[in-house]
Amino acid sequence: MCPPPVRVARLVRIHAPSARQVCVTSASAEVAARRESSGDGWWSAEFVANDGDLYWVRVDDGPPLVDPGCLDLVITPEGPRSVVRAPWARHPRGAALTAPPVVYELHVKGFGGTYRGCIERLDHVSSVGANVIELMPVHPFDDRDNYWGYMPLVWGAVHRDYAAEPDRAAEELAELVATAHQRGLHVWIDVVFNHTGEDHPPTKAAGLRHMDPTVFRGVAAGHPTNDSGCGNDIDPAHPWVRELVIEALDRYADLGVDGFRFDLASLLTRDRGALVSRITEWADTRGVALIAEPWDMGGYQLGHGWPWPTWLQWNDRFRDQVRGFLRGEPGLVRAMRQRVQGSPDLFGPDGPVRSLNFITAHDGLTLHDLTVTNDDRHHAWDCGPALRLQQLQNYFAMLLLSAGTPMWVMGDEFARTQHGHDNPYNVDAPLSWVDWGRAAEWTELTEFVAALVALRTRHPMVQFRFHGTGPTIDEGWHSHSLAWQSGDLYVMVNAWWEPLTFAVQAPGEWAVALSTAPATAVADGFTVAPRSIVILERPTP
């Protein structure tokens, strides 16, 4: 005999100040919402339905709308529908990391197929030295035209299509988080609160816009803003937006998530920073990390322009200038001094704890494709097959031997390729998936990355002293070399196309720990091969 269906009570609360009537409809009932006595446009309705029932909201005689605060959502042939389900259980955060974060950005489907599939790949992440996985968006979106997930339909639910059992998507995400914690990893997720995917074909999604269009910036003036490049920019000053954002963050934190990366975070500051300040206070109470992408199409706030010191910031200056320097672009030695020591020109002395350094992320070319493409916008250079491994190792050496939090995108450690595609946001195909067969072909690169992380862990990047091939740093336009000492590491970088001889400027006994090409020992130094990096380590007593 089958057990009776589980009955779930659900409170729907929406802001629809212009509505004459609001009702909530499920498979078993239609409930008229009541206008709340506050008189400021809030409506609420409570109903009881079976777990898994679909429901929707109607405002006046309009179309079926999704509940912006729903806990689950499914896309049907008629469009998205909210799903009745009980609130999920609360799970603990991970124990404190035993080393500073090293971040591995991944797409759930592209990396493991499902949340559970990602669990099977966690040992690989640990083996290469990363201790944080950053998941690209896991809120519900229509994946028929958006593989990456940056067009959210609601903010506080979990994407069903990444789950083996879709009605348990939240539980399976929690299982991934808990298993990562067991392996000493933290889990961050990418959240998109700056816009929504409403009215974006082919979704047929409708919700906030048809309830209260003033949640979007510029709508009242008749000219909606599009600083996200996706339409539907939200207004961070709107009280409902603030409520939905904090509600969503609370729900994800309840699944054990350890940190949040905010897509186009500068759009959330258009209320003079009040929402971001509230998020900062909330994060302090929950003990989670906050990471900003501090720019959008209408604003750029990297460094001091983002005045919340507890946030990490994606550092695109690091990305562009390291790419350019290793490509052989002139005039970048002075910039490299800043990037290597944590970008104090951008962040001040707190740079090492505020700068998230990256050379690649989901948006743009993979690391391998930077070495097979000639493209000035991406600072990419087809170095040829003979130099390819060496150049990939150079990228990782600069990333992992610089102060700040390093991050790279899934598969870069074994030369994942997208065949030069730099924006596959809507490509759900092998082009965008990790080809695990390449892992066996590029073991030398993977082992080099793991060795770099181990070196970094043994020798934290502090107290930088910079040199050139000799004691004087050449910051001239045509200079392509730099050396630095950080504790018991000494790094020599030759980004020129001829060998250079570096005289080691720090006393003591030094041995080659890693190099991207063989170096020749000479009196008091080394001849460093063209376009290569040599890392010396001073033995500890």
PDB file of C-alpha atoms in Angstrom, residues 225-439:
ATOM      1  CA  THR A 225      18.756  49.929 -17.666  1.00  0.00           C
ATOM      2  CA  ASN A 226      20.924  47.195 -19.133  1.00  0.00           C
ATOM      3  CA  ASP A 227      24.261  47.486 -17.346  1.00  0.00           C
ATOM      4  CA  SER A 228      24.281  43.705 -16.973  1.00  0.00           C
ATOM      5  CA  GLY A 229      24.133  43.165 -20.719  1.00  0.00           C
ATOM      6  CA  CYS A 230      21.276  40.730 -20.076  1.00  0.00           C
ATOM      7  CA  GLY A 231      18.356  43.086 -19.419  1.00  0.00           C
ATOM      8  CA  ASN A 232      16.221  43.262 -16.307  1.00  0.00           C
ATOM      9  CA  ASP A 233      18.768  44.974 -14.030  1.00  0.00           C
ATOM     10  CA  ILE A 234      17.361  44.869 -10.511  1.00  0.00           C
ATOM     11  CA  ASP A 235      17.069  47.867  -8.211  1.00  0.00           C
ATOM     12  CA  PRO A 236      19.072  47.059  -5.062  1.00  0.00           C
ATOM     13  CA  ALA A 237      17.201  49.759  -3.161  1.00  0.00           C
ATOM     14  CA  HIS A 238      13.877  47.944  -3.509  1.00  0.00           C
ATOM     15  CA  PRO A 239      12.864  46.310  -0.192  1.00  0.00           C
ATOM     16  CA  TRP A 240      11.547  43.171  -1.903  1.00  0.00           C
ATOM     17  CA  VAL A 241      14.813  42.695  -3.774  1.00  0.00           C
ATOM     18  CA  ARG A 242      16.717  42.944  -0.507  1.00  0.00           C
ATOM     19  CA  GLU A 243      14.396  40.473   1.163  1.00  0.00           C
ATOM     20  CA  LEU A 244      14.681  37.939  -1.672  1.00  0.00           C
ATOM     21  CA  VAL A 245      18.482  38.233  -1.807  1.00  0.00           C
ATOM     22  CA  ILE A 246      18.982  37.601   1.907  1.00  0.00           C
ATOM     23  CA  GLU A 247      16.407  34.798   1.833  1.00  0.00           C
ATOM     24  CA  ALA A 248      18.269  33.086  -1.012  1.00  0.00           C
ATOM     25  CA  LEU A 249      21.649  33.461   0.684  1.00  0.00           C
ATOM     26  CA  ASP A 250      20.235  32.030   3.901  1.00  0.00           C
ATOM     27  CA  ARG A 251      18.867  29.019   2.059  1.00  0.00           C
ATOM     28  CA  TYR A 252      22.174  28.245   0.339  1.00  0.00           C
ATOM     29  CA  ALA A 253      24.089  28.750   3.576  1.00  0.00           C
ATOM     30  CA  ASP A 254      21.678  26.272   5.170  1.00  0.00           C
ATOM     31  CA  LEU A 255      22.933  23.705   2.625  1.00  0.00           C
ATOM     32  CA  GLY A 256      26.435  24.157   4.047  1.00  0.00           C
ATOM     33  CA  VAL A 257      27.779  26.485   1.331  1.00  0.00           C
ATOM     34  CA  ASP A 258      30.931  28.249   2.548  1.00  0.00           C
ATOM     35  CA  GLY A 259      31.075  31.286   0.290  1.00  0.00           C
ATOM     36  CA  PHE A 260      29.407  33.295  -2.447  1.00  0.00           C
ATOM     37  CA  ARG A 261      30.804  34.892  -5.586  1.00  0.00           C
ATOM     38  CA  PHE A 262      28.544  37.754  -6.726  1.00  0.00           C
ATOM     39  CA  ASP A 263      28.218  38.119 -10.484  1.00  0.00           C
ATOM     40  CA  LEU A 264      28.551  41.751 -11.658  1.00  0.00           C
ATOM     41  CA  ALA A 265      28.509  42.768  -8.018  1.00  0.00           C
ATOM     42  CA  SER A 266      28.920  46.465  -8.752  1.00  0.00           C
ATOM     43  CA  LEU A 267      25.304  46.519  -9.954  1.00  0.00           C
ATOM     44  CA  LEU A 268      24.278  45.769  -6.365  1.00  0.00           C
ATOM     45  CA  THR A 269      25.818  49.060  -5.213  1.00  0.00           C
ATOM     46  CA  ARG A 270      23.491  51.340  -7.167  1.00  0.00           C
ATOM     47  CA  ASP A 271      21.717  52.133  -3.877  1.00  0.00           C
ATOM     48  CA  ARG A 272      24.915  53.723  -2.488  1.00  0.00           C
ATOM     49  CA  GLY A 273      25.981  50.369  -1.111  1.00  0.00           C
ATOM     50  CA  ALA A 274      23.178  49.709   1.368  1.00  0.00           C
ATOM     51  CA  LEU A 275      22.374  46.216   0.041  1.00  0.00           C
ATOM     52  CA  VAL A 276      26.039  45.190  -0.077  1.00  0.00           C
ATOM     53  CA  SER A 277      26.493  46.462   3.490  1.00  0.00           C
ATOM     54  CA  ARG A 278      23.527  44.362   4.561  1.00  0.00           C
ATOM     55  CA  ILE A 279      24.969  41.305   2.811  1.00  0.00           C
ATOM     56  CA  THR A 280      28.303  41.957   4.542  1.00  0.00           C
ATOM     57  CA  GLU A 281      26.636  42.042   7.950  1.00  0.00           C
ATOM     58  CA  TRP A 282      24.660  38.904   7.133  1.00  0.00           C
ATOM     59  CA  ALA A 283      27.820  37.036   6.043  1.00  0.00           C
ATOM     60  CA  ASP A 284      29.519  37.923   9.310  1.00  0.00           C
ATOM     61  CA  THR A 285      26.716  36.247  11.257  1.00  0.00           C
ATOM     62  CA  ARG A 286      26.831  33.121   9.040  1.00  0.00           C
ATOM     63  CA  GLY A 287      30.634  32.911   8.785  1.00  0.00           C
ATOM     64  CA  VAL A 288      30.788  32.706   4.985  1.00  0.00           C
ATOM     65  CA  ALA A 289      33.200  34.179   2.456  1.00  0.00           C
ATOM     66  CA  LEU A 290      32.136  36.916   0.035  1.00  0.00           C
ATOM     67  CA  ILE A 291      33.687  37.445  -3.395  1.00  0.00           C
ATOM     68  CA  ALA A 292      32.853  40.304  -5.763  1.00  0.00           C
ATOM     69  CA  GLU A 293      33.127  40.617  -9.492  1.00  0.00           C
ATOM     70  CA  PRO A 294      33.481  44.384  -8.988  1.00  0.00           C
ATOM     71  CA  TRP A 295      32.393  45.660 -12.382  1.00  0.00           C
ATOM     72  CA  ASP A 296      29.556  45.726 -14.902  1.00  0.00           C
ATOM     73  CA  MET A 297      28.895  47.419 -18.231  1.00  0.00           C
ATOM     74  CA  GLY A 298      28.287  50.741 -16.493  1.00  0.00           C
ATOM     75  CA  GLY A 299      30.709  50.704 -13.565  1.00  0.00           C
ATOM     76  CA  TYR A 300      34.168  49.522 -12.476  1.00  0.00           C
ATOM     77  CA  GLN A 301      34.999  49.323  -8.761  1.00  0.00           C
ATOM     78  CA  LEU A 302      38.088  47.106  -8.537  1.00  0.00           C
ATOM     79  CA  GLY A 303      40.290  47.846  -5.559  1.00  0.00           C
ATOM     80  CA  HIS A 304      39.549  50.876  -3.417  1.00  0.00           C
ATOM     81  CA  GLY A 305      36.333  51.462  -5.368  1.00  0.00           C
ATOM     82  CA  TRP A 306      34.874  48.464  -3.511  1.00  0.00           C
ATOM     83  CA  PRO A 307      34.957  49.737   0.085  1.00  0.00           C
ATOM     84  CA  TRP A 308      34.079  46.506   1.916  1.00  0.00           C
ATOM     85  CA  PRO A 309      37.415  45.144   3.160  1.00  0.00           C
ATOM     86  CA  THR A 310      36.175  41.673   4.080  1.00  0.00           C
ATOM     87  CA  TRP A 311      35.309  40.843   0.464  1.00  0.00           C
ATOM     88  CA  LEU A 312      37.649  39.197  -2.006  1.00  0.00           C
ATOM     89  CA  GLN A 313      37.612  40.798  -5.454  1.00  0.00           C
ATOM     90  CA  TRP A 314      38.154  39.209  -8.860  1.00  0.00           C
ATOM     91  CA  ASN A 315      41.255  40.991 -10.196  1.00  0.00           C
ATOM     92  CA  ASP A 316      41.014  41.356 -13.971  1.00  0.00           C
ATOM     93  CA  ARG A 317      44.144  43.525 -14.011  1.00  0.00           C
ATOM     94  CA  PHE A 318      46.080  40.460 -12.884  1.00  0.00           C
ATOM     95  CA  ARG A 319      44.481  38.426 -15.669  1.00  0.00           C
ATOM     96  CA  ASP A 320      45.183  40.852 -18.490  1.00  0.00           C
ATOM     97  CA  GLN A 321      48.642  41.994 -17.456  1.00  0.00           C
ATOM     98  CA  VAL A 322      50.042  38.545 -16.676  1.00  0.00           C
ATOM     99  CA  ARG A 323      48.718  37.305 -20.010  1.00  0.00           C
ATOM    100  CA  GLY A 324      50.314  40.268 -21.750  1.00  0.00           C
ATOM    101  CA  PHE A 325      53.644  39.946 -19.955  1.00  0.00           C
ATOM    102  CA  LEU A 326      53.993  36.246 -20.783  1.00  0.00           C
ATOM    103  CA  ARG A 327      52.966  36.963 -24.377  1.00  0.00           C
ATOM    104  CA  GLY A 328      55.913  39.348 -24.627  1.00  0.00           C
ATOM    105  CA  GLU A 329      54.030  42.642 -24.606  1.00  0.00           C
ATOM    106  CA  PRO A 330      56.291  45.597 -23.712  1.00  0.00           C
ATOM    107  CA  GLY A 331      56.154  47.919 -20.740  1.00  0.00           C
ATOM    108  CA  LEU A 332      54.652  45.525 -18.185  1.00  0.00           C
ATOM    109  CA  VAL A 333      57.493  44.904 -15.703  1.00  0.00           C
ATOM    110  CA  ARG A 334      56.291  47.655 -13.354  1.00  0.00           C
ATOM    111  CA  ALA A 335      52.757  46.225 -13.464  1.00  0.00           C
ATOM    112  CA  MET A 336      54.112  42.738 -12.725  1.00  0.00           C
ATOM    113  CA  ARG A 337      55.732  43.993  -9.527  1.00  0.00           C
ATOM    114  CA  GLN A 338      52.298  45.145  -8.374  1.00  0.00           C
ATOM    115  CA  ARG A 339      50.409  42.019  -9.394  1.00  0.00           C
ATOM    116  CA  VAL A 340      52.915  39.579  -7.906  1.00  0.00           C
ATOM    117  CA  GLN A 341      52.821  41.164  -4.446  1.00  0.00           C
ATOM    118  CA  GLY A 342      49.018  41.349  -4.223  1.00  0.00           C
ATOM    119  CA  SER A 343      48.297  44.520  -6.236  1.00  0.00           C
ATOM    120  CA  PRO A 344      48.976  47.115  -3.523  1.00  0.00           C
ATOM    121  CA  ASP A 345      48.393  49.819  -6.134  1.00  0.00           C
ATOM    122  CA  LEU A 346      44.749  48.690  -6.198  1.00  0.00           C
ATOM    123  CA  PHE A 347      44.136  47.399  -2.665  1.00  0.00           C
ATOM    124  CA  GLY A 348      46.806  48.956  -0.469  1.00  0.00           C
ATOM    125  CA  PRO A 349      48.634  46.716   2.007  1.00  0.00           C
ATOM    126  CA  ASP A 350      45.595  44.394   2.277  1.00  0.00           C
ATOM    127  CA  GLY A 351      46.049  43.194  -1.297  1.00  0.00           C
ATOM    128  CA  PRO A 352      47.094  39.634  -0.406  1.00  0.00           C
ATOM    129  CA  VAL A 353      43.800  39.080   1.422  1.00  0.00           C
ATOM    130  CA  ARG A 354      41.592  41.022  -1.008  1.00  0.00           C
ATOM    131  CA  SER A 355      42.826  40.128  -4.487  1.00  0.00           C
ATOM    132  CA  LEU A 356      41.489  37.002  -6.162  1.00  0.00           C
ATOM    133  CA  ASN A 357      44.000  36.383  -8.932  1.00  0.00           C
ATOM    134  CA  PHE A 358      43.062  34.537 -12.083  1.00  0.00           C
ATOM    135  CA  ILE A 359      44.258  34.118 -15.638  1.00  0.00           C
ATOM    136  CA  THR A 360      41.237  32.142 -16.810  1.00  0.00           C
ATOM    137  CA  ALA A 361      37.636  31.756 -15.722  1.00  0.00           C
ATOM    138  CA  HIS A 362      34.459  30.463 -17.343  1.00  0.00           C
ATOM    139  CA  ASP A 363      34.178  33.631 -19.431  1.00  0.00           C
ATOM    140  CA  GLY A 364      36.862  33.718 -22.133  1.00  0.00           C
ATOM    141  CA  LEU A 365      39.481  31.364 -23.501  1.00  0.00           C
ATOM    142  CA  THR A 366      40.767  28.356 -21.611  1.00  0.00           C
ATOM    143  CA  LEU A 367      44.434  28.418 -20.632  1.00  0.00           C
ATOM    144  CA  HIS A 368      45.306  25.992 -23.430  1.00  0.00           C
ATOM    145  CA  ASP A 369      43.458  28.117 -25.977  1.00  0.00           C
ATOM    146  CA  LEU A 370      45.454  31.192 -24.945  1.00  0.00           C
ATOM    147  CA  THR A 371      48.428  29.344 -26.427  1.00  0.00           C
ATOM    148  CA  VAL A 372      46.812  28.381 -29.754  1.00  0.00           C
ATOM    149  CA  THR A 373      45.072  31.671 -30.623  1.00  0.00           C
ATOM    150  CA  ASN A 374      46.401  35.047 -31.713  1.00  0.00           C
ATOM    151  CA  ASP A 375      44.043  37.604 -30.216  1.00  0.00           C
ATOM    152  CA  ASP A 376      44.924  41.047 -28.849  1.00  0.00           C
ATOM    153  CA  ARG A 377      41.687  41.384 -26.870  1.00  0.00           C
ATOM    154  CA  HIS A 378      42.470  38.227 -24.921  1.00  0.00           C
ATOM    155  CA  HIS A 379      46.246  38.825 -24.925  1.00  0.00           C
ATOM    156  CA  ALA A 380      46.517  35.386 -26.520  1.00  0.00           C
ATOM    157  CA  TRP A 381      49.468  34.081 -28.526  1.00  0.00           C
ATOM    158  CA  ASP A 382      49.840  30.929 -30.603  1.00  0.00           C
ATOM    159  CA  CYS A 383      53.215  29.900 -29.245  1.00  0.00           C
ATOM    160  CA  GLY A 384      53.395  26.672 -31.279  1.00  0.00           C
ATOM    161  CA  PRO A 385      53.425  23.059 -30.090  1.00  0.00           C
ATOM    162  CA  ALA A 386      57.066  23.090 -29.003  1.00  0.00           C
ATOM    163  CA  LEU A 387      56.445  25.832 -26.425  1.00  0.00           C
ATOM    164  CA  ARG A 388      52.886  24.958 -25.446  1.00  0.00           C
ATOM    165  CA  LEU A 389      53.545  22.970 -22.263  1.00  0.00           C
ATOM    166  CA  GLN A 390      56.203  25.461 -21.194  1.00  0.00           C
ATOM    167  CA  GLN A 391      53.867  28.418 -21.660  1.00  0.00           C
ATOM    168  CA  LEU A 392      51.045  26.697 -19.754  1.00  0.00           C
ATOM    169  CA  GLN A 393      53.457  26.055 -16.903  1.00  0.00           C
ATOM    170  CA  ASN A 394      54.507  29.719 -17.040  1.00  0.00           C
ATOM    171  CA  TYR A 395      50.896  30.804 -16.576  1.00  0.00           C
ATOM    172  CA  PHE A 396      50.438  28.572 -13.556  1.00  0.00           C
ATOM    173  CA  ALA A 397      53.764  29.633 -12.052  1.00  0.00           C
ATOM    174  CA  MET A 398      52.808  33.312 -12.207  1.00  0.00           C
ATOM    175  CA  LEU A 399      49.372  32.557 -10.775  1.00  0.00           C
ATOM    176  CA  LEU A 400      50.489  30.355  -7.906  1.00  0.00           C
ATOM    177  CA  LEU A 401      53.628  32.267  -6.923  1.00  0.00           C
ATOM    178  CA  SER A 402      51.824  35.601  -6.525  1.00  0.00           C
ATOM    179  CA  ALA A 403      50.283  36.935  -3.320  1.00  0.00           C
ATOM    180  CA  GLY A 404      46.505  36.754  -3.227  1.00  0.00           C
ATOM    181  CA  THR A 405      43.948  33.984  -3.679  1.00  0.00           C
ATOM    182  CA  PRO A 406      44.579  32.020  -6.912  1.00  0.00           C
ATOM    183  CA  MET A 407      41.803  30.582  -9.065  1.00  0.00           C
ATOM    184  CA  TRP A 408      41.659  28.699 -12.345  1.00  0.00           C
ATOM    185  CA  VAL A 409      38.864  27.095 -14.326  1.00  0.00           C
ATOM    186  CA  MET A 410      38.145  23.363 -14.509  1.00  0.00           C
ATOM    187  CA  GLY A 411      40.468  21.339 -16.696  1.00  0.00           C
ATOM    188  CA  ASP A 412      43.131  24.003 -17.209  1.00  0.00           C
ATOM    189  CA  GLU A 413      45.482  21.764 -15.238  1.00  0.00           C
ATOM    190  CA  PHE A 414      45.333  19.248 -18.093  1.00  0.00           C
ATOM    191  CA  ALA A 415      44.947  21.680 -20.993  1.00  0.00           C
ATOM    192  CA  ARG A 416      41.186  21.568 -21.555  1.00  0.00           C
ATOM    193  CA  THR A 417      40.273  23.137 -24.873  1.00  0.00           C
ATOM    194  CA  GLN A 418      37.182  24.841 -26.263  1.00  0.00           C
ATOM    195  CA  HIS A 419      38.877  25.035 -29.681  1.00  0.00           C
ATOM    196  CA  GLY A 420      39.201  28.792 -29.421  1.00  0.00           C
ATOM    197  CA  HIS A 421      35.577  29.512 -28.434  1.00  0.00           C
ATOM    198  CA  ASP A 422      35.646  32.349 -25.908  1.00  0.00           C
ATOM    199  CA  ASN A 423      31.960  32.670 -24.976  1.00  0.00           C
ATOM    200  CA  PRO A 424      30.140  29.303 -25.020  1.00  0.00           C
ATOM    201  CA  TYR A 425      27.417  30.496 -22.640  1.00  0.00           C
ATOM    202  CA  ASN A 426      24.769  28.645 -24.646  1.00  0.00           C
ATOM    203  CA  VAL A 427      26.784  25.616 -25.790  1.00  0.00           C
ATOM    204  CA  ASP A 428      25.749  22.512 -23.886  1.00  0.00           C
ATOM    205  CA  ALA A 429      27.908  20.041 -25.796  1.00  0.00           C
ATOM    206  CA  PRO A 430      31.330  18.343 -25.624  1.00  0.00           C
ATOM    207  CA  LEU A 431      32.930  21.674 -26.553  1.00  0.00           C
ATOM    208  CA  SER A 432      32.048  22.994 -23.069  1.00  0.00           C
ATOM    209  CA  TRP A 433      32.375  19.761 -21.102  1.00  0.00           C
ATOM    210  CA  VAL A 434      35.560  18.520 -19.489  1.00  0.00           C
ATOM    211  CA  ASP A 435      37.219  15.894 -21.665  1.00  0.00           C
ATOM    212  CA  TRP A 436      38.681  13.680 -18.979  1.00  0.00           C
ATOM    213  CA  GLY A 437      40.658  11.773 -21.615  1.00  0.00           C
ATOM    214  CA  ARG A 438      43.033  14.746 -21.791  1.00  0.00           C
ATOM    215  CA  ALA A 439      44.018  14.197 -18.156  1.00  0.00           C
TER     216      ALA A 439
END
